[in-house]
Each structure stands twice: as structure tokens, then as C-alpha cells.
Amino acid sequence: MTTEKDRVLIFDTTLRDGEQSPGATMSHSEKLEIAEMLDDMGVDIIEAGFPIASEGDFEAVSDIAKLAKNAVICGLARANFKDIDRCWDAVRHAKRPRIHTFIGTSPQHRMIPNLTMDEMAERIHETVTHARNLCDNVQWSPMDATRTEWDYLARVVEIAIKAGATTINIPDTVGYTAPVESADLIRRLITEVPGAEDVIFATHCHNDLGMATANSLAAVAGGARQIECTINGLGERAGNTALEEVVMAMKVRGDILPYRTEIDTTKIMAISRRVSTVSGFVVQPNKAIVGKNAFAHESGIHQDGMLKSADTFEIMRPEDVGLKETAIVMGKHSGRAALRSKLKDLGYELADNQLNDVFIRFKALADRKKEVFEDDLLALMRDQASGEHHDRIQVKFLRVICGTEAPQSADLILEIDGKDHRTTAQGDGPVDATFNAVKTLFPHRAHLQLYQVHAVTEGTDAQATVSVRMEEEGRIATGQSADTDTVVASAKAYVNALNRLLVRREKSDPDADVKTVSYKDSA
Ligand code: KIV
Ligand code: ZN
């Protein structure tokens, strides 16, 4: 794709490896929106999904392929013809399509398909050749490459290159490698494997030991020219390499990391917030680059230093990542234009009808709360996004009786598939009573794994953000909601998680899990 020596391609897999994270399910429209933002910010390759996994994944990849303006659109496929054909059918609509096919090559992963090393080598040859006959941009990955024996890894990489792969990705699937090793492995592959000079090497790191960013940058120093990453480091277990971290590291430390990306870093905060909202994964406050405290200086010494000169404690400017000055924002007298402009600063560009909806909610909030802060607006936007209009279940009315005298009870109306249903239920406290009422109106076997309440800002009139995680037969979904009334936020978060679980139910096909490497549809 590029011959410039210092240019590093950014391959974003938020919509594939990120979405695979338990509970991070995104709806079709959310995926399209994130893909558009990735394309806009200059991501080179978007891995849009795993087309064979479900009808929903297929549709998402093919719709993203149709809408992408600049980015290469990539789909994932296991090492069999059926996966690869399905993947091609989804990505072929893109201006620049790519097929990404993989197989687990380490001793631990070779056991699963029950192939000998020679049989696996043959399988790689056949499947990469097949993919290349369909598409001239083919990426191949030896899954768990960092735990694969060197001789075998070098052998299969050579086979994939000869079969026509244009990018060779070296995944650290279980986050096992360390920076020195990561650089050495890529360097050695580039020097010793015949044909290596004709392909781009990519690095794909997981963060199990907290070294994903360091390992990715080390791989680049070793000669890799594509980093695979996700927004906010979203991904299974401890997640993937965070896009914002590698990109900002290369930007800020160009002196020792002399590489270049095409990412517009001022779009980082907006997409980080959006991914956090739609995935339901809250960004930890002290997360590098995008955490709430990443640019906050609270200690007296730091504040004093900052007032004298920002570079005393700041190695990058908040504006570089799209953070604007924060202050008290608005109140009940603020108008539509002010709201639109503030939301634009926060990364939300709304059409008139969307603005109208948000404005009504903003006014309702401003009536209850004297001052509306940026964080309140962000919570409002998260709430707006999570309670999508097409959700099957919606909270219409809630009144609870609580206090020192038991029993506490909840009177609840849910709209389910367009019809209102009402019940009263009791429980051990108002939240328990409310959840019991939801279960009465919409019986389900999912159980609550996590219930968390955070105050969005300070003060007794602050909004509460409630996060809920639910599990049903191995499927996990998270829900979030914010309200000045904690019980209302709880009811909405619970219903939000339930709606997401229903989407997960529809799309789940256990046979199509990336980690369930099935070879029955053989090449
Ligand atoms: O972590 C991994 O090995 C993967 C592959 C499918 C590339 O995500
Ligand atoms: Zn991965």
C-alpha cells in the first residue's frame, strides 16, 4: 500500500476483535457510525467483522464496505473455503476490499483442528491461494504466532507469501510477548524468510501483561509497518493495543519513534466516547490519552506549574486529541444553538431532528439540575444512544415506594413490542423491586452479574450513571443509563442490557466463534 519507509498503517479492529469482547455487542447502526468515524479520522484499514459468524455480521461488513470512502475494508475468515467465500461476498462492495484469513499455528492451537504440521502447511497454501484468487489484497495471520516454534513459523509465513498474501500479521494472541522479543521476531522474519521484502508485516498485540502498546511499537522498530489496534483498547480479556496510545506515542516521541500515520488525532476523544457508549465499556479515569483524568492536574504543585507554563507537566496538548476547555456549561435558559455548539465540541454532530430529541431531554434535565456540565451532556448522549427507538423493551413509567418500612415496591409500565404492560412488584429495596417488576413483565433467565452506580458530577442533584451486566447461557450484555433519579437510571440500564441480550440471542451461532476454530467445511 505504501513504499514510504516511515509510514505505519493503522488497522482498526474495534468492530471485530473489540466487539468480540463479552458484553460489547454493538447494533448495526452503531457499527456503521463507528466505521464512518474511523474512516473520517484516517484509519487505513477497518476490520469490519467476521462475515461467517452471523447474518448480522455479514450485513454489517457489507454495508460498511459500501459506505467507506477511503479506508480498506477487511473481513475475517478462518482457513476454509466457505469462510473465505462468505468474507469475499461481504467485502467485495468496498472500493478497496481485503480478506483476512488465519489459522492457529502454535502447539496449543494446532491441537484443535487435529492437523499434522504438514497438513496445516498444505491448508495454508490452499486457503491463501483461494483468497488471492478472489481478492488482490489478502492478509494472513498465524494465530498465536508468538508461541509458535520459530522454524515452523518461518516455514508457514513463507508458504503464505508464496501463495499470494500481501500482508503478514504476527498476532500475540494471548499477550505473552515482551518488547525486545516482539522487535526481534519481526526483524528476524523480515531478514530470514524468502519473499518477506514483498509484503507488509503487521503486529497484533493483546494486553494481558499490560505490554500491548510497547510490544506494537517495538514491532514497528523491528520493521512492522501495520499496527492492529482498537479504540480504547477494547477487546477480549485485557483488550487489544489501544489505537490512541500507539498513534500519540509516535506523534509525541517522533525523536525516538520516527514513524508517521495519517490519523487526525483531534478526532480521538470523540470516537473514544462513542465507542465507550455503544460498547457499554466505561473508560477508566486514569487511562492514557482518553481517560477523564488524562489531562487533569489536581495537586497544588502541578496546578501552579501548569499556570506558569503548560509544558511543565504536559507532554501533549488536550487539543491534540480533540479535548476542548471544560467549564460550567449550560442551564435551563440555554438555547438550541448553544446546545448544538456544545455537543459539536464534544464530538456529536446532530441532524435537526436528533437535536430536537436531545433538546427536550436537556431541558428536562436542566429543570431538575441548576448547572449542566459537560459530563452531564455526555451522560445524556450515552443515554440517548443506549435507549434506541427500535429497542423491543422501553421503560414508560416508574414509581417506587421505599424507606425504612418494608416492603419496598415498584409500579412499572414497560412498552414491549409496541404495547404497554403494567405491574407492581416488591423487593429488597427499590432497585430489587424494580428489577423484579421487569422480570414479571418480561420473563427471562438472564442473571445480573454486575450493578454499578457512579455520580456523573458532584452535588445531591447530580445524575447517576448506572451500569448493568447480564449473562444468559454464556452470552453477556451490558447496559447503561443516566438520570438524576438512581432508581430510574437502574431500570433503564437493566432494560438496556436486556435489549442488547436479545440482539445477542439473535446473532449467536456458537459454531462461528473465532476461537472455535472449526475445520469441518474444509478447503
Ligand atoms: O488475536 C488474534 O490472534 C486474532 C486473530 C484472529 C488475528 O485476533
Ligand atoms: Zn486478536
Short mmCIF file of C-alpha atoms and ligand atoms in Angstrom, two decimals:
data_model
loop_
_atom_site.label_atom_id
_atom_site.label_comp_id
_atom_site.label_asym_id
_atom_site.label_seq_id
_atom_site.Cartn_x
_atom_site.Cartn_y
_atom_site.Cartn_z
CA MET A 1 0.00 0.00 0.00
CA THR A 2 2.86 2.39 0.66
CA THR A 3 6.54 2.44 -0.02
CA GLU A 4 7.42 5.20 2.40
CA LYS A 5 9.77 3.71 4.97
CA ASP A 6 8.45 5.66 7.94
CA ARG A 7 4.73 5.27 7.22
CA VAL A 8 2.86 3.00 9.63
CA LEU A 9 -0.58 1.77 8.58
CA ILE A 10 -3.29 1.78 11.22
CA PHE A 11 -5.55 -1.25 11.08
CA ASP A 12 -8.51 -0.84 13.40
CA THR A 13 -10.29 -3.95 14.65
CA THR A 14 -12.72 -2.35 17.13
CA LEU A 15 -15.63 -3.77 15.15
CA ARG A 16 -14.21 -7.30 15.04
CA ASP A 17 -11.75 -8.12 17.84
CA GLY A 18 -13.18 -5.32 20.00
CA GLU A 19 -16.78 -6.32 19.52
CA GLN A 20 -15.85 -9.93 20.31
CA SER A 21 -15.27 -8.83 23.89
CA PRO A 22 -18.03 -10.31 26.13
CA GLY A 23 -20.78 -7.74 26.51
CA ALA A 24 -19.51 -5.31 23.84
CA THR A 25 -22.19 -6.08 21.26
CA MET A 26 -22.99 -3.14 19.00
CA SER A 27 -26.09 -2.68 16.92
CA HIS A 28 -25.97 -2.46 13.13
CA SER A 29 -26.39 1.31 13.06
CA GLU A 30 -23.78 1.77 15.80
CA LYS A 31 -21.26 -0.26 13.79
CA LEU A 32 -21.88 1.84 10.70
CA GLU A 33 -21.48 5.02 12.69
CA ILE A 34 -18.19 3.88 14.23
CA ALA A 35 -16.90 2.76 10.82
CA GLU A 36 -17.67 6.20 9.39
CA MET A 37 -15.80 7.88 12.23
CA LEU A 38 -12.80 5.57 11.74
CA ASP A 39 -12.79 6.30 8.02
CA ASP A 40 -13.02 10.04 8.71
CA MET A 41 -10.15 10.08 11.17
CA GLY A 42 -7.78 8.47 8.66
CA VAL A 43 -7.68 4.80 9.69
CA ASP A 44 -6.06 2.90 6.80
CA ILE A 45 -7.79 -0.46 7.21
CA ILE A 46 -11.03 -1.18 9.07
CA GLU A 47 -11.63 -4.78 10.07
CA ALA A 48 -15.41 -4.56 9.97
CA GLY A 49 -16.35 -8.01 11.27
CA PHE A 50 -16.38 -11.75 10.81
CA PRO A 51 -18.90 -12.30 8.00
CA ILE A 52 -19.48 -16.04 8.51
CA ALA A 53 -20.32 -15.52 12.19
CA SER A 54 -23.91 -14.47 11.59
CA GLU A 55 -26.27 -12.79 9.15
CA GLY A 56 -25.89 -9.61 11.24
CA ASP A 57 -22.10 -9.62 10.96
CA PHE A 58 -22.31 -10.25 7.23
CA GLU A 59 -24.73 -7.34 6.73
CA ALA A 60 -22.60 -5.02 8.85
CA VAL A 61 -19.41 -5.81 6.91
CA SER A 62 -21.09 -5.46 3.54
CA ASP A 63 -22.84 -2.17 4.48
CA ILE A 64 -19.58 -0.76 5.85
CA ALA A 65 -17.84 -1.84 2.63
CA LYS A 66 -20.41 0.17 0.67
CA LEU A 67 -20.08 3.33 2.73
CA ALA A 68 -16.30 3.57 3.28
CA LYS A 69 -14.72 6.45 1.41
CA ASN A 70 -11.00 5.90 1.88
CA ALA A 71 -10.26 3.00 4.18
CA VAL A 72 -9.60 -0.54 3.04
CA ILE A 73 -12.44 -2.72 4.34
CA CYS A 74 -11.40 -6.07 5.69
CA GLY A 75 -13.34 -9.10 6.88
CA LEU A 76 -12.08 -12.05 8.90
CA ALA A 77 -12.23 -15.67 7.71
CA ARG A 78 -10.98 -18.96 9.15
CA ALA A 79 -8.85 -21.23 7.00
CA ASN A 80 -11.60 -22.81 4.94
CA PHE A 81 -13.19 -22.00 1.58
CA LYS A 82 -16.67 -21.42 2.97
CA ASP A 83 -15.47 -18.70 5.39
CA ILE A 84 -13.33 -17.08 2.74
CA ASP A 85 -16.12 -17.03 0.12
CA ARG A 86 -18.54 -15.53 2.62
CA CYS A 87 -15.98 -12.94 3.61
CA TRP A 88 -15.38 -12.00 -0.03
CA ASP A 89 -19.13 -11.67 -0.63
CA ALA A 90 -19.27 -9.11 2.17
CA VAL A 91 -16.15 -7.04 1.41
CA ARG A 92 -16.31 -7.14 -2.38
CA HIS A 93 -18.52 -4.00 -2.40
CA ALA A 94 -15.69 -1.89 -0.99
CA LYS A 95 -13.58 0.40 -3.13
CA ARG A 96 -10.63 -1.33 -1.53
CA PRO A 97 -11.52 -4.78 -0.15
CA ARG A 98 -9.29 -7.10 1.87
CA ILE A 99 -9.71 -10.72 3.01
CA HIS A 100 -8.02 -11.60 6.30
CA THR A 101 -7.65 -15.32 6.83
CA PHE A 102 -5.99 -17.02 9.81
CA ILE A 103 -5.15 -20.32 11.45
CA GLY A 104 -3.68 -21.13 14.88
CA THR A 105 -0.08 -22.28 14.36
CA SER A 106 1.28 -22.68 17.92
CA PRO A 107 1.43 -26.16 19.51
CA GLN A 108 -1.52 -25.16 21.75
CA HIS A 109 -3.64 -24.15 18.74
CA ARG A 110 -2.53 -26.87 16.33
CA MET A 111 -4.20 -29.43 18.58
CA ILE A 112 -7.68 -28.05 17.91
CA PRO A 113 -8.07 -28.83 14.18
CA ASN A 114 -6.15 -32.08 14.62
CA LEU A 115 -3.95 -31.50 11.58
CA THR A 116 -0.31 -32.54 11.35
CA MET A 117 2.18 -29.74 10.75
CA ASP A 118 2.44 -30.75 7.11
CA GLU A 119 -1.33 -30.90 6.69
CA MET A 120 -1.65 -27.45 8.22
CA ALA A 121 1.03 -26.09 5.89
CA GLU A 122 -0.92 -27.50 2.96
CA ARG A 123 -4.14 -25.96 4.30
CA ILE A 124 -2.44 -22.55 4.49
CA HIS A 125 -1.23 -22.86 0.91
CA GLU A 126 -4.72 -23.81 -0.38
CA THR A 127 -6.69 -21.20 1.56
CA VAL A 128 -4.39 -18.25 0.90
CA THR A 129 -4.28 -19.18 -2.80
CA HIS A 130 -8.08 -19.35 -2.82
CA ALA A 131 -8.39 -15.95 -1.12
CA ARG A 132 -5.89 -14.41 -3.51
CA ASN A 133 -7.83 -15.71 -6.48
CA LEU A 134 -10.80 -13.72 -5.20
CA CYS A 135 -9.09 -10.55 -3.99
CA ASP A 136 -5.73 -8.97 -4.67
CA ASN A 137 -5.40 -7.74 -1.08
CA VAL A 138 -5.00 -10.70 1.27
CA GLN A 139 -3.85 -10.67 4.86
CA TRP A 140 -2.76 -13.87 6.54
CA SER A 141 -2.28 -14.45 10.28
CA PRO A 142 -0.67 -17.36 12.12
CA MET A 143 -2.76 -17.06 15.28
CA ASP A 144 -0.64 -17.30 18.46
CA ALA A 145 2.45 -16.61 16.35
CA THR A 146 4.49 -15.55 19.38
CA ARG A 147 4.18 -19.06 20.90
CA THR A 148 4.80 -20.86 17.60
CA GLU A 149 8.16 -22.64 17.12
CA TRP A 150 10.48 -20.40 15.07
CA ASP A 151 11.18 -22.95 12.31
CA TYR A 152 7.52 -23.69 11.77
CA LEU A 153 6.54 -20.02 11.88
CA ALA A 154 9.17 -19.11 9.27
CA ARG A 155 8.04 -22.03 7.11
CA VAL A 156 4.32 -21.13 7.14
CA VAL A 157 4.97 -17.42 6.65
CA GLU A 158 6.97 -18.28 3.54
CA ILE A 159 4.14 -20.51 2.27
CA ALA A 160 1.58 -17.74 2.79
CA ILE A 161 3.76 -15.22 0.96
CA LYS A 162 4.28 -17.61 -1.96
CA ALA A 163 0.52 -18.26 -2.09
CA GLY A 164 -0.09 -14.54 -2.54
CA ALA A 165 -0.62 -12.93 0.87
CA THR A 166 0.16 -9.22 0.70
CA THR A 167 0.18 -8.59 4.46
CA ILE A 168 1.55 -10.97 7.07
CA ASN A 169 0.17 -10.29 10.51
CA ILE A 170 2.01 -11.64 13.54
CA PRO A 171 -0.50 -11.91 16.41
CA ASP A 172 0.44 -12.04 20.05
CA THR A 173 -2.91 -13.66 20.69
CA VAL A 174 -2.54 -14.23 24.42
CA GLY A 175 -0.48 -11.13 25.24
CA TYR A 176 2.58 -13.23 26.06
CA THR A 177 5.46 -11.50 24.30
CA ALA A 178 7.68 -8.68 25.59
CA PRO A 179 9.02 -5.66 23.67
CA VAL A 180 12.54 -6.94 22.95
CA GLU A 181 11.15 -10.25 21.73
CA SER A 182 8.44 -8.53 19.67
CA ALA A 183 11.02 -6.43 17.78
CA ASP A 184 13.37 -9.39 17.29
CA LEU A 185 10.67 -11.67 15.93
CA ILE A 186 9.61 -9.24 13.20
CA ARG A 187 13.21 -8.34 12.38
CA ARG A 188 14.15 -11.99 12.03
CA LEU A 189 11.13 -12.83 9.86
CA ILE A 190 11.95 -9.91 7.56
CA THR A 191 15.58 -10.90 7.25
CA GLU A 192 15.27 -14.66 7.03
CA VAL A 193 12.02 -15.51 5.24
CA PRO A 194 12.33 -15.55 1.44
CA GLY A 195 9.93 -13.05 -0.15
CA ALA A 196 9.49 -11.03 3.08
CA GLU A 197 10.58 -7.85 1.32
CA ASP A 198 7.48 -8.03 -0.91
CA VAL A 199 4.89 -7.93 1.89
CA ILE A 200 3.94 -5.68 4.78
CA PHE A 201 4.39 -7.13 8.26
CA ALA A 202 1.73 -6.30 10.81
CA THR A 203 1.68 -6.54 14.59
CA HIS A 204 -1.46 -7.51 16.55
CA CYS A 205 -0.98 -7.45 20.31
CA HIS A 206 -3.20 -8.29 23.23
CA ASN A 207 -2.74 -6.61 26.57
CA ASP A 208 -2.75 -9.48 29.07
CA LEU A 209 0.52 -8.36 30.65
CA GLY A 210 -0.10 -4.66 30.01
CA MET A 211 2.54 -4.58 27.24
CA ALA A 212 0.41 -4.32 24.08
CA THR A 213 1.36 -0.74 23.25
CA ALA A 214 5.05 -1.30 23.98
CA ASN A 215 5.05 -4.55 22.01
CA SER A 216 3.38 -2.93 18.99
CA LEU A 217 5.84 -0.05 18.93
CA ALA A 218 8.76 -2.45 19.36
CA ALA A 219 7.45 -4.50 16.42
CA VAL A 220 7.45 -1.31 14.34
CA ALA A 221 11.06 -0.68 15.36
CA GLY A 222 11.73 -4.24 14.15
CA GLY A 223 10.22 -3.45 10.73
CA ALA A 224 6.44 -3.94 11.04
CA ARG A 225 4.54 -1.29 9.12
CA GLN A 226 0.98 -2.04 10.19
CA ILE A 227 -0.33 -1.83 13.76
CA GLU A 228 -3.59 -3.61 14.59
CA CYS A 229 -5.46 -1.91 17.37
CA THR A 230 -8.81 -0.87 18.78
CA ILE A 231 -10.30 2.33 20.15
CA ASN A 232 -9.89 2.48 23.95
CA GLY A 233 -8.02 -0.84 23.70
CA LEU A 234 -11.41 -2.60 23.56
CA GLY A 235 -11.07 -6.36 23.26
CA GLU A 236 -11.33 -9.69 24.98
CA ARG A 237 -9.76 -10.16 28.41
CA ALA A 238 -7.35 -7.22 28.94
CA GLY A 239 -8.06 -5.96 25.43
CA ASN A 240 -6.04 -5.10 22.33
CA THR A 241 -3.44 -2.42 21.67
CA ALA A 242 -5.15 0.97 22.05
CA LEU A 243 -5.14 2.99 18.82
CA GLU A 244 -4.91 6.30 20.67
CA GLU A 245 -1.83 5.16 22.60
CA VAL A 246 0.30 3.99 19.67
CA VAL A 247 -0.71 6.92 17.49
CA MET A 248 0.00 9.54 20.16
CA ALA A 249 3.25 7.84 21.19
CA MET A 250 4.51 8.11 17.61
CA LYS A 251 3.34 11.70 17.38
CA VAL A 252 4.76 12.89 20.70
CA ARG A 253 8.02 10.87 20.56
CA GLY A 254 8.90 11.33 16.91
CA ASP A 255 12.51 11.76 18.08
CA ILE A 256 12.85 8.09 19.01
CA LEU A 257 9.84 6.71 17.13
CA PRO A 258 10.35 8.28 13.71
CA TYR A 259 7.17 6.98 12.11
CA ARG A 260 4.14 8.61 10.59
CA THR A 261 0.45 7.78 10.48
CA GLU A 262 -2.41 9.50 8.68
CA ILE A 263 -4.59 9.70 11.78
CA ASP A 264 -6.24 13.04 12.55
CA THR A 265 -5.57 12.91 16.28
CA THR A 266 -8.07 15.68 17.04
CA LYS A 267 -10.81 13.11 16.37
CA ILE A 268 -9.59 10.74 19.08
CA MET A 269 -11.74 11.93 22.01
CA ALA A 270 -14.96 11.91 20.02
CA ILE A 271 -14.55 8.35 18.81
CA SER A 272 -13.33 7.18 22.20
CA ARG A 273 -16.53 8.48 23.80
CA ARG A 274 -18.67 6.98 21.10
CA VAL A 275 -17.07 3.55 21.37
CA SER A 276 -17.39 3.67 25.14
CA THR A 277 -21.08 4.49 24.81
CA VAL A 278 -22.04 1.94 22.22
CA SER A 279 -19.94 -0.88 23.66
CA GLY A 280 -21.00 -0.17 27.24
CA PHE A 281 -17.33 -0.31 28.29
CA VAL A 282 -16.58 2.67 30.51
CA VAL A 283 -13.07 4.12 30.03
CA GLN A 284 -11.10 4.01 33.28
CA PRO A 285 -10.44 7.58 34.53
CA ASN A 286 -6.66 7.16 34.51
CA LYS A 287 -6.49 5.56 31.06
CA ALA A 288 -3.70 7.06 28.93
CA ILE A 289 -4.82 9.68 26.39
CA VAL A 290 -8.61 9.26 26.70
CA GLY A 291 -9.23 8.81 30.46
CA LYS A 292 -11.19 11.55 32.21
CA ASN A 293 -8.11 12.44 34.28
CA ALA A 294 -5.54 12.13 31.49
CA PHE A 295 -5.21 15.92 31.30
CA ALA A 296 -6.44 16.87 34.78
CA HIS A 297 -3.93 18.43 37.15
CA GLU A 298 -5.20 18.41 40.67
CA SER A 299 -2.26 18.68 43.05
CA GLY A 300 -1.24 22.21 44.07
CA ILE A 301 2.29 21.81 42.72
CA HIS A 302 1.04 20.62 39.34
CA GLN A 303 -1.58 23.35 39.06
CA ASP A 304 0.95 26.00 39.95
CA GLY A 305 3.39 24.66 37.35
CA MET A 306 0.66 24.48 34.72
CA LEU A 307 -0.30 28.10 35.30
CA LYS A 308 3.29 29.20 34.74
CA SER A 309 3.86 27.08 31.67
CA ALA A 310 1.77 24.21 30.30
CA ASP A 311 4.75 22.12 29.30
CA THR A 312 5.86 21.79 32.93
CA PHE A 313 3.59 18.79 33.23
CA GLU A 314 2.04 18.39 29.79
CA ILE A 315 3.77 16.42 27.04
CA MET A 316 0.86 16.89 24.65
CA ARG A 317 -1.91 19.44 24.45
CA PRO A 318 -5.51 18.43 25.20
CA GLU A 319 -6.50 19.98 21.83
CA ASP A 320 -4.19 17.49 20.06
CA VAL A 321 -6.61 14.71 20.95
CA GLY A 322 -9.73 16.81 20.50
CA LEU A 323 -10.31 17.87 24.10
CA LYS A 324 -11.68 21.37 24.45
CA GLU A 325 -11.53 23.60 27.52
CA THR A 326 -14.02 22.29 30.07
CA ALA A 327 -16.11 24.58 32.21
CA ILE A 328 -19.59 25.02 33.58
CA VAL A 329 -21.73 24.63 30.62
CA MET A 330 -25.35 25.36 30.49
CA GLY A 331 -28.55 25.83 32.37
CA LYS A 332 -32.27 25.93 31.76
CA HIS A 333 -32.03 29.21 29.83
CA SER A 334 -29.57 27.85 27.29
CA GLY A 335 -30.98 27.55 23.81
CA ARG A 336 -30.86 25.06 20.99
CA ALA A 337 -27.93 26.77 19.21
CA ALA A 338 -25.80 26.71 22.36
CA LEU A 339 -26.61 23.03 22.86
CA ARG A 340 -25.74 22.21 19.26
CA SER A 341 -22.42 24.03 19.54
CA LYS A 342 -21.52 22.41 22.87
CA LEU A 343 -22.38 18.96 21.55
CA LYS A 344 -20.27 19.63 18.48
CA ASP A 345 -17.31 20.41 20.76
CA LEU A 346 -17.95 17.06 22.43
CA GLY A 347 -17.88 15.26 19.11
CA TYR A 348 -21.59 14.94 18.34
CA GLU A 349 -22.83 16.49 15.12
CA LEU A 350 -26.59 16.15 15.19
CA ALA A 351 -29.18 16.43 12.47
CA ASP A 352 -32.10 18.78 13.28
CA ASN A 353 -34.49 16.01 14.30
CA GLN A 354 -31.86 14.41 16.56
CA LEU A 355 -31.11 17.80 18.11
CA ASN A 356 -34.81 18.29 18.84
CA ASP A 357 -34.96 15.00 20.76
CA VAL A 358 -31.83 15.79 22.73
CA PHE A 359 -33.01 19.33 23.44
CA ILE A 360 -36.20 18.05 25.05
CA ARG A 361 -34.18 15.77 27.28
CA PHE A 362 -31.69 18.54 28.02
CA LYS A 363 -34.50 20.88 29.13
CA ALA A 364 -35.94 18.20 31.37
CA LEU A 365 -32.52 17.71 32.93
CA ALA A 366 -31.89 21.45 33.29
CA ASP A 367 -35.22 21.78 35.12
CA ARG A 368 -34.02 19.29 37.69
CA LYS A 369 -30.41 20.42 37.87
CA LYS A 370 -29.18 24.02 38.23
CA GLU A 371 -25.99 23.60 36.25
CA VAL A 372 -25.50 21.16 33.44
CA PHE A 373 -21.84 20.18 32.98
CA GLU A 374 -20.09 18.59 30.02
CA ASP A 375 -20.17 15.26 31.79
CA ASP A 376 -23.95 15.61 32.18
CA LEU A 377 -24.28 16.18 28.44
CA LEU A 378 -22.09 13.18 27.71
CA ALA A 379 -24.24 11.06 30.01
CA LEU A 380 -27.34 12.40 28.26
CA MET A 381 -25.92 11.45 24.88
CA ARG A 382 -24.97 7.98 26.15
CA ASP A 383 -28.49 7.58 27.43
CA GLN A 384 -29.96 8.75 24.14
CA ALA A 385 -27.82 6.23 22.23
CA SER A 386 -28.48 3.31 24.55
CA GLY A 387 -32.25 3.76 24.53
CA GLU A 388 -32.57 3.34 20.78
CA HIS A 389 -36.05 3.85 19.41
CA HIS A 390 -36.16 0.39 17.86
CA ASP A 391 -35.46 -1.36 21.18
CA ARG A 392 -38.09 -4.01 21.87
CA ILE A 393 -38.48 -3.04 25.51
CA GLN A 394 -38.74 0.51 26.85
CA VAL A 395 -39.39 1.99 30.29
CA LYS A 396 -42.53 4.16 30.14
CA PHE A 397 -43.35 4.83 33.80
CA LEU A 398 -41.88 4.01 37.20
CA ARG A 399 -42.95 4.87 40.74
CA VAL A 400 -41.30 3.26 43.74
CA ILE A 401 -42.17 3.17 47.40
CA CYS A 402 -39.09 2.94 49.58
CA GLY A 403 -37.90 3.87 53.04
CA THR A 404 -37.38 2.30 56.43
CA GLU A 405 -40.64 0.34 56.33
CA ALA A 406 -40.57 -2.81 54.20
CA PRO A 407 -41.77 -3.96 51.78
CA GLN A 408 -40.40 -1.66 49.08
CA SER A 409 -42.33 -1.82 45.86
CA ALA A 410 -42.19 -0.69 42.26
CA ASP A 411 -45.09 0.19 39.97
CA LEU A 412 -43.77 -0.15 36.44
CA ILE A 413 -45.02 0.24 32.86
CA LEU A 414 -42.88 -1.28 30.11
CA GLU A 415 -43.59 -0.93 26.44
CA ILE A 416 -42.85 -4.33 24.93
CA ASP A 417 -43.01 -4.70 21.16
CA GLY A 418 -45.16 -1.58 20.95
CA LYS A 419 -47.69 -2.48 23.69
CA ASP A 420 -47.80 -1.18 27.26
CA HIS A 421 -47.76 -3.66 30.16
CA ARG A 422 -48.06 -2.74 33.84
CA THR A 423 -47.24 -4.49 37.10
CA THR A 424 -46.35 -3.86 40.73
CA ALA A 425 -43.62 -5.91 42.37
CA GLN A 426 -41.93 -5.98 45.74
CA GLY A 427 -38.28 -6.45 46.55
CA ASP A 428 -35.46 -5.99 48.96
CA GLY A 429 -35.08 -2.27 48.32
CA PRO A 430 -36.37 -0.12 45.44
CA VAL A 431 -33.86 -1.36 42.84
CA ASP A 432 -34.58 -5.02 43.59
CA ALA A 433 -38.33 -4.31 43.44
CA THR A 434 -37.88 -2.57 40.08
CA PHE A 435 -35.83 -5.42 38.61
CA ASN A 436 -38.44 -7.90 39.87
CA ALA A 437 -41.13 -5.89 38.09
CA VAL A 438 -39.13 -6.04 34.84
CA LYS A 439 -38.81 -9.83 35.25
CA THR A 440 -42.57 -10.16 35.80
CA LEU A 441 -43.36 -8.20 32.65
CA PHE A 442 -40.63 -9.73 30.52
CA PRO A 443 -39.69 -13.14 31.97
CA HIS A 444 -36.09 -14.14 31.22
CA ARG A 445 -33.41 -16.41 32.56
CA ALA A 446 -30.56 -13.89 32.38
CA HIS A 447 -28.91 -13.15 35.66
CA LEU A 448 -27.32 -9.98 36.90
CA GLN A 449 -23.51 -10.15 37.03
CA LEU A 450 -22.75 -6.53 37.84
CA TYR A 451 -24.62 -3.49 39.09
CA GLN A 452 -22.68 -0.24 39.49
CA VAL A 453 -23.69 3.33 40.25
CA HIS A 454 -21.47 6.38 39.59
CA ALA A 455 -22.26 10.02 40.21
CA VAL A 456 -21.64 11.91 36.97
CA THR A 457 -20.82 15.20 38.71
CA GLU A 458 -20.89 16.46 42.29
CA GLY A 459 -23.85 17.57 44.40
CA THR A 460 -27.05 15.97 45.59
CA ASP A 461 -28.77 16.86 42.32
CA ALA A 462 -26.07 15.03 40.33
CA GLN A 463 -27.05 12.48 37.72
CA ALA A 464 -26.25 8.86 38.45
CA THR A 465 -24.90 6.63 35.73
CA VAL A 466 -25.86 3.02 36.29
CA SER A 467 -24.04 0.16 34.55
CA VAL A 468 -25.52 -3.32 34.47
CA ARG A 469 -24.02 -6.54 33.13
CA MET A 470 -26.22 -9.57 32.49
CA GLU A 471 -25.47 -13.11 31.46
CA GLU A 472 -27.67 -15.68 29.77
CA GLU A 473 -26.32 -19.06 28.64
CA GLY A 474 -22.81 -17.71 28.11
CA ARG A 475 -23.99 -14.57 26.33
CA ILE A 476 -23.13 -11.34 28.10
CA ALA A 477 -24.58 -7.88 27.59
CA THR A 478 -24.01 -4.59 29.34
CA GLY A 479 -26.42 -1.69 29.69
CA GLN A 480 -26.04 1.88 30.89
CA SER A 481 -28.27 4.78 31.72
CA ALA A 482 -28.11 8.13 33.50
CA ASP A 483 -30.75 10.04 35.42
CA THR A 484 -30.97 12.31 38.44
CA ASP A 485 -33.11 9.52 39.91
CA THR A 486 -30.90 6.50 40.60
CA VAL A 487 -33.79 4.01 40.50
CA VAL A 488 -34.99 5.29 37.12
CA ALA A 489 -31.41 5.05 35.80
CA SER A 490 -31.25 1.49 37.19
CA ALA A 491 -34.48 0.44 35.48
CA LYS A 492 -33.34 1.89 32.15
CA ALA A 493 -29.86 0.35 32.39
CA TYR A 494 -31.38 -3.06 33.16
CA VAL A 495 -33.77 -2.81 30.24
CA ASN A 496 -30.95 -1.57 28.01
CA ALA A 497 -28.86 -4.66 28.87
CA LEU A 498 -31.89 -6.87 28.25
CA ASN A 499 -32.41 -5.34 24.79
CA ARG A 500 -28.77 -5.96 23.94
CA LEU A 501 -29.08 -9.53 25.14
CA LEU A 502 -31.99 -10.02 22.75
CA VAL A 503 -29.77 -8.81 19.88
CA ARG A 504 -27.04 -11.21 21.04
CA ARG A 505 -29.54 -14.08 21.16
CA GLU A 506 -30.48 -13.45 17.54
CA LYS A 507 -26.95 -13.28 16.30
CA SER A 508 -25.32 -16.10 18.25
CA ASP A 509 -24.08 -19.09 16.34
CA PRO A 510 -21.70 -20.97 18.65
CA ASP A 511 -20.08 -22.67 15.70
CA ALA A 512 -18.96 -19.35 14.32
CA ASP A 513 -16.95 -18.14 17.29
CA VAL A 514 -13.47 -17.03 16.17
CA LYS A 515 -11.92 -19.04 18.94
CA THR A 516 -13.90 -22.17 17.99
CA VAL A 517 -11.75 -22.95 15.02
CA SER A 518 -13.86 -25.36 13.08
CA TYR A 519 -12.43 -27.08 10.03
CA LYS A 520 -15.37 -29.16 9.03
CA ASP A 521 -16.04 -27.01 5.96
CA SER A 522 -12.69 -27.97 4.65
CA ALA A 523 -10.90 -26.41 1.72
O1 KIV B 1 -5.60 -12.35 18.48
C1 KIV B 1 -5.62 -12.96 17.42
O2 KIV B 1 -4.82 -13.88 17.16
C2 KIV B 1 -6.62 -12.60 16.44
C3 KIV B 1 -6.52 -13.25 15.10
C4 KIV B 1 -7.83 -13.72 14.61
C5 KIV B 1 -5.80 -12.35 14.16
O3 KIV B 1 -7.46 -11.75 16.69
ZN ZN B 2 -6.83 -10.58 18.49
#
